[in-house]
């Protein structure tokens, strides 16, 4: 039977709009205690949008913490309290790629950095894509203002992962999972 770790105390170190940081005192299985810094956030959704030609919608966006533009998948925080994750995924797809999907289904789930953060990411597969009408498109601002959108063959996306051209963890996982699911004839999706 596994040891049941218990939080004995919590001290807030930072509270922000996107995440908060705490230091917890936690019981350890050797009988002692240890301080553990924890980042809590709302979680996110990521979308592997796959068109009828087996191409994935990639976006290239500036990411300040790493100081560079990264190839990623459409994604966003779960910032609408109580919103269904599939609806969040559809909203992010529309905002970042000007697309809607006739089908959005869960692909994989991720804990991105469980050593210090509680972030949970659900990756969705979106198919049966259609453009958002020009008049209904989201106006992109801030780091999204110069967002590049490109469709790339799924197998080429996988090659980009292995060449180190796609390094965003959720994008890497989503692309590899989508390729594996496709190669299984979609049997892995359970639908």
GROMACS .gro file of C-alpha atoms in nm:
model
  191
    1UNK     CA    1   0.000   0.000   0.000
    2UNK     CA    2   0.133   0.344  -0.094
    3UNK     CA    3   0.211   0.604   0.168
    4UNK     CA    4  -0.060   0.874   0.190
    5UNK     CA    5   0.124   1.206   0.169
    6UNK     CA    6  -0.048   1.482   0.362
    7UNK     CA    7  -0.018   1.860   0.330
    8UNK     CA    8   0.047   2.000   0.677
    9UNK     CA    9   0.058   2.369   0.583
   10UNK     CA   10   0.043   2.604   0.286
   11UNK     CA   11   0.192   2.951   0.235
   12UNK     CA   12   0.093   3.160  -0.065
   13UNK     CA   13   0.398   3.308  -0.238
   14UNK     CA   14   0.230   3.468  -0.541
   15UNK     CA   15  -0.123   3.506  -0.673
   16UNK     CA   16  -0.174   3.612  -1.034
   17UNK     CA   17  -0.432   3.609  -1.309
   18UNK     CA   18  -0.302   3.287  -1.468
   19UNK     CA   19  -0.135   3.098  -1.186
   20UNK     CA   20  -0.057   3.104  -0.814
   21UNK     CA   21   0.250   2.975  -0.631
   22UNK     CA   22   0.245   2.811  -0.288
   23UNK     CA   23   0.496   2.647  -0.058
   24UNK     CA   24   0.346   2.337   0.105
   25UNK     CA   25   0.490   2.140   0.396
   26UNK     CA   26   0.423   1.774   0.309
   27UNK     CA   27   0.470   1.448   0.499
   28UNK     CA   28   0.723   1.212   0.337
   29UNK     CA   29   0.720   0.832   0.330
   30UNK     CA   30   1.044   0.819   0.533
   31UNK     CA   31   0.867   0.980   0.830
   32UNK     CA   32   0.995   1.333   0.773
   33UNK     CA   33   0.846   1.639   0.610
   34UNK     CA   34   0.958   1.852   0.318
   35UNK     CA   35   0.875   2.187   0.165
   36UNK     CA   36   0.736   2.163  -0.189
   37UNK     CA   37   0.673   2.463  -0.412
   38UNK     CA   38   0.354   2.421  -0.614
   39UNK     CA   39   0.223   2.617  -0.911
   40UNK     CA   40  -0.156   2.598  -0.946
   41UNK     CA   41  -0.336   2.705  -1.262
   42UNK     CA   42  -0.664   2.656  -1.446
   43UNK     CA   43  -0.540   2.403  -1.697
   44UNK     CA   44  -0.565   2.422  -2.073
   45UNK     CA   45  -0.697   2.262  -2.387
   46UNK     CA   46  -0.502   2.190  -2.706
   47UNK     CA   47  -0.644   2.109  -3.049
   48UNK     CA   48  -0.500   1.883  -3.316
   49UNK     CA   49  -0.709   2.011  -3.609
   50UNK     CA   50  -0.680   1.759  -3.893
   51UNK     CA   51  -0.825   1.836  -4.234
   52UNK     CA   52  -0.949   1.595  -4.503
   53UNK     CA   53  -0.603   1.598  -4.667
   54UNK     CA   54  -0.436   1.471  -4.346
   55UNK     CA   55  -0.289   1.815  -4.273
   56UNK     CA   56  -0.264   1.962  -3.923
   57UNK     CA   57  -0.323   2.327  -3.842
   58UNK     CA   58  -0.006   2.464  -3.681
   59UNK     CA   59   0.036   2.811  -3.539
   60UNK     CA   60   0.361   2.997  -3.487
   61UNK     CA   61   0.348   3.226  -3.186
   62UNK     CA   62   0.596   3.425  -2.979
   63UNK     CA   63   0.655   3.280  -2.633
   64UNK     CA   64   0.829   3.527  -2.405
   65UNK     CA   65   0.963   3.283  -2.140
   66UNK     CA   66   1.171   3.105  -2.407
   67UNK     CA   67   1.233   3.420  -2.611
   68UNK     CA   68   1.131   3.278  -2.946
   69UNK     CA   69   0.850   3.196  -3.185
   70UNK     CA   70   0.735   2.833  -3.152
   71UNK     CA   71   0.533   2.605  -3.376
   72UNK     CA   72   0.237   2.492  -3.169
   73UNK     CA   73  -0.120   2.371  -3.193
   74UNK     CA   74  -0.418   2.598  -3.126
   75UNK     CA   75  -0.460   2.605  -2.749
   76UNK     CA   76  -0.580   2.808  -2.459
   77UNK     CA   77  -0.640   2.828  -2.088
   78UNK     CA   78  -0.961   2.703  -1.935
   79UNK     CA   79  -1.044   3.060  -1.843
   80UNK     CA   80  -1.424   3.043  -1.862
   81UNK     CA   81  -1.537   2.890  -1.534
   82UNK     CA   82  -1.759   2.586  -1.587
   83UNK     CA   83  -1.719   2.581  -1.965
   84UNK     CA   84  -1.714   2.233  -2.117
   85UNK     CA   85  -1.359   2.150  -2.232
   86UNK     CA   86  -1.474   2.061  -2.585
   87UNK     CA   87  -1.641   2.403  -2.613
   88UNK     CA   88  -1.320   2.568  -2.493
   89UNK     CA   89  -1.128   2.374  -2.758
   90UNK     CA   90  -1.372   2.484  -3.027
   91UNK     CA   91  -1.349   2.846  -2.914
   92UNK     CA   92  -0.969   2.838  -2.921
   93UNK     CA   93  -0.970   2.679  -3.268
   94UNK     CA   94  -1.197   2.957  -3.394
   95UNK     CA   95  -0.994   3.235  -3.226
   96UNK     CA   96  -0.648   3.116  -3.329
   97UNK     CA   97  -0.707   2.942  -3.662
   98UNK     CA   98  -1.039   3.085  -3.789
   99UNK     CA   99  -1.187   2.734  -3.805
  100UNK     CA  100  -1.479   2.538  -3.669
  101UNK     CA  101  -1.493   2.160  -3.639
  102UNK     CA  102  -1.782   1.924  -3.705
  103UNK     CA  103  -1.619   1.672  -3.470
  104UNK     CA  104  -1.414   1.742  -3.157
  105UNK     CA  105  -1.318   1.444  -2.943
  106UNK     CA  106  -1.069   1.386  -2.662
  107UNK     CA  107  -0.734   1.250  -2.779
  108UNK     CA  108  -0.501   1.242  -2.474
  109UNK     CA  109  -0.460   1.394  -2.127
  110UNK     CA  110  -0.136   1.537  -1.986
  111UNK     CA  111   0.010   1.657  -1.659
  112UNK     CA  112   0.272   1.887  -1.809
  113UNK     CA  113   0.511   1.933  -1.514
  114UNK     CA  114   0.383   1.730  -1.216
  115UNK     CA  115   0.706   1.782  -1.022
  116UNK     CA  116   0.600   2.138  -0.941
  117UNK     CA  117   0.270   2.222  -1.114
  118UNK     CA  118  -0.085   2.088  -1.112
  119UNK     CA  119  -0.146   2.190  -1.476
  120UNK     CA  120  -0.372   1.946  -1.656
  121UNK     CA  121  -0.405   1.965  -2.034
  122UNK     CA  122  -0.663   1.784  -2.242
  123UNK     CA  123  -0.571   1.744  -2.609
  124UNK     CA  124  -0.861   1.719  -2.854
  125UNK     CA  125  -0.876   1.591  -3.210
  126UNK     CA  126  -1.083   1.818  -3.435
  127UNK     CA  127  -1.202   1.704  -3.777
  128UNK     CA  128  -1.455   1.809  -4.040
  129UNK     CA  129  -1.306   2.159  -4.045
  130UNK     CA  130  -1.478   2.465  -4.190
  131UNK     CA  131  -1.370   2.830  -4.203
  132UNK     CA  132  -1.522   3.083  -3.967
  133UNK     CA  133  -1.701   3.347  -4.179
  134UNK     CA  134  -1.483   3.655  -4.227
  135UNK     CA  135  -1.728   3.883  -4.041
  136UNK     CA  136  -1.730   3.651  -3.736
  137UNK     CA  137  -1.354   3.613  -3.694
  138UNK     CA  138  -1.182   3.696  -3.367
  139UNK     CA  139  -0.958   4.005  -3.367
  140UNK     CA  140  -0.615   3.891  -3.252
  141UNK     CA  141  -0.416   4.119  -3.021
  142UNK     CA  142  -0.096   4.111  -2.812
  143UNK     CA  143   0.124   3.808  -2.892
  144UNK     CA  144  -0.152   3.667  -3.114
  145UNK     CA  145  -0.147   3.974  -3.343
  146UNK     CA  146   0.131   3.829  -3.560
  147UNK     CA  147   0.024   3.466  -3.525
  148UNK     CA  148   0.108   3.257  -3.832
  149UNK     CA  149  -0.127   2.976  -3.931
  150UNK     CA  150  -0.011   2.695  -4.157
  151UNK     CA  151  -0.141   2.352  -4.255
  152UNK     CA  152   0.125   2.083  -4.254
  153UNK     CA  153   0.095   1.714  -4.339
  154UNK     CA  154   0.065   1.509  -4.019
  155UNK     CA  155   0.365   1.290  -4.110
  156UNK     CA  156   0.573   1.604  -4.171
  157UNK     CA  157   0.463   1.736  -3.831
  158UNK     CA  158   0.594   1.416  -3.673
  159UNK     CA  159   0.922   1.464  -3.862
  160UNK     CA  160   0.935   1.824  -3.732
  161UNK     CA  161   0.903   1.688  -3.378
  162UNK     CA  162   1.200   1.455  -3.427
  163UNK     CA  163   1.406   1.732  -3.593
  164UNK     CA  164   1.346   1.953  -3.287
  165UNK     CA  165   1.138   2.207  -3.483
  166UNK     CA  166   0.829   2.151  -3.266
  167UNK     CA  167   0.920   2.157  -2.897
  168UNK     CA  168   0.601   2.266  -2.721
  169UNK     CA  169   0.528   1.963  -2.501
  170UNK     CA  170   0.152   1.953  -2.557
  171UNK     CA  171   0.201   1.992  -2.933
  172UNK     CA  172   0.458   1.710  -2.939
  173UNK     CA  173   0.228   1.478  -2.744
  174UNK     CA  174  -0.079   1.574  -2.945
  175UNK     CA  175   0.089   1.524  -3.282
  176UNK     CA  176   0.241   1.188  -3.189
  177UNK     CA  177  -0.092   1.071  -3.042
  178UNK     CA  178  -0.284   1.185  -3.351
  179UNK     CA  179  -0.043   1.002  -3.581
  180UNK     CA  180  -0.071   0.685  -3.374
  181UNK     CA  181  -0.451   0.711  -3.358
  182UNK     CA  182  -0.469   0.763  -3.735
  183UNK     CA  183  -0.238   0.467  -3.798
  184UNK     CA  184  -0.471   0.251  -3.583
  185UNK     CA  185  -0.764   0.347  -3.807
  186UNK     CA  186  -0.889   0.568  -3.522
  187UNK     CA  187  -0.958   0.257  -3.311
  188UNK     CA  188  -0.762   0.408  -3.021
  189UNK     CA  189  -1.018   0.689  -2.985
  190UNK     CA  190  -1.279   0.444  -2.867
  191UNK     CA  191  -1.543   0.590  -3.094
   0.00000   0.00000   0.00000
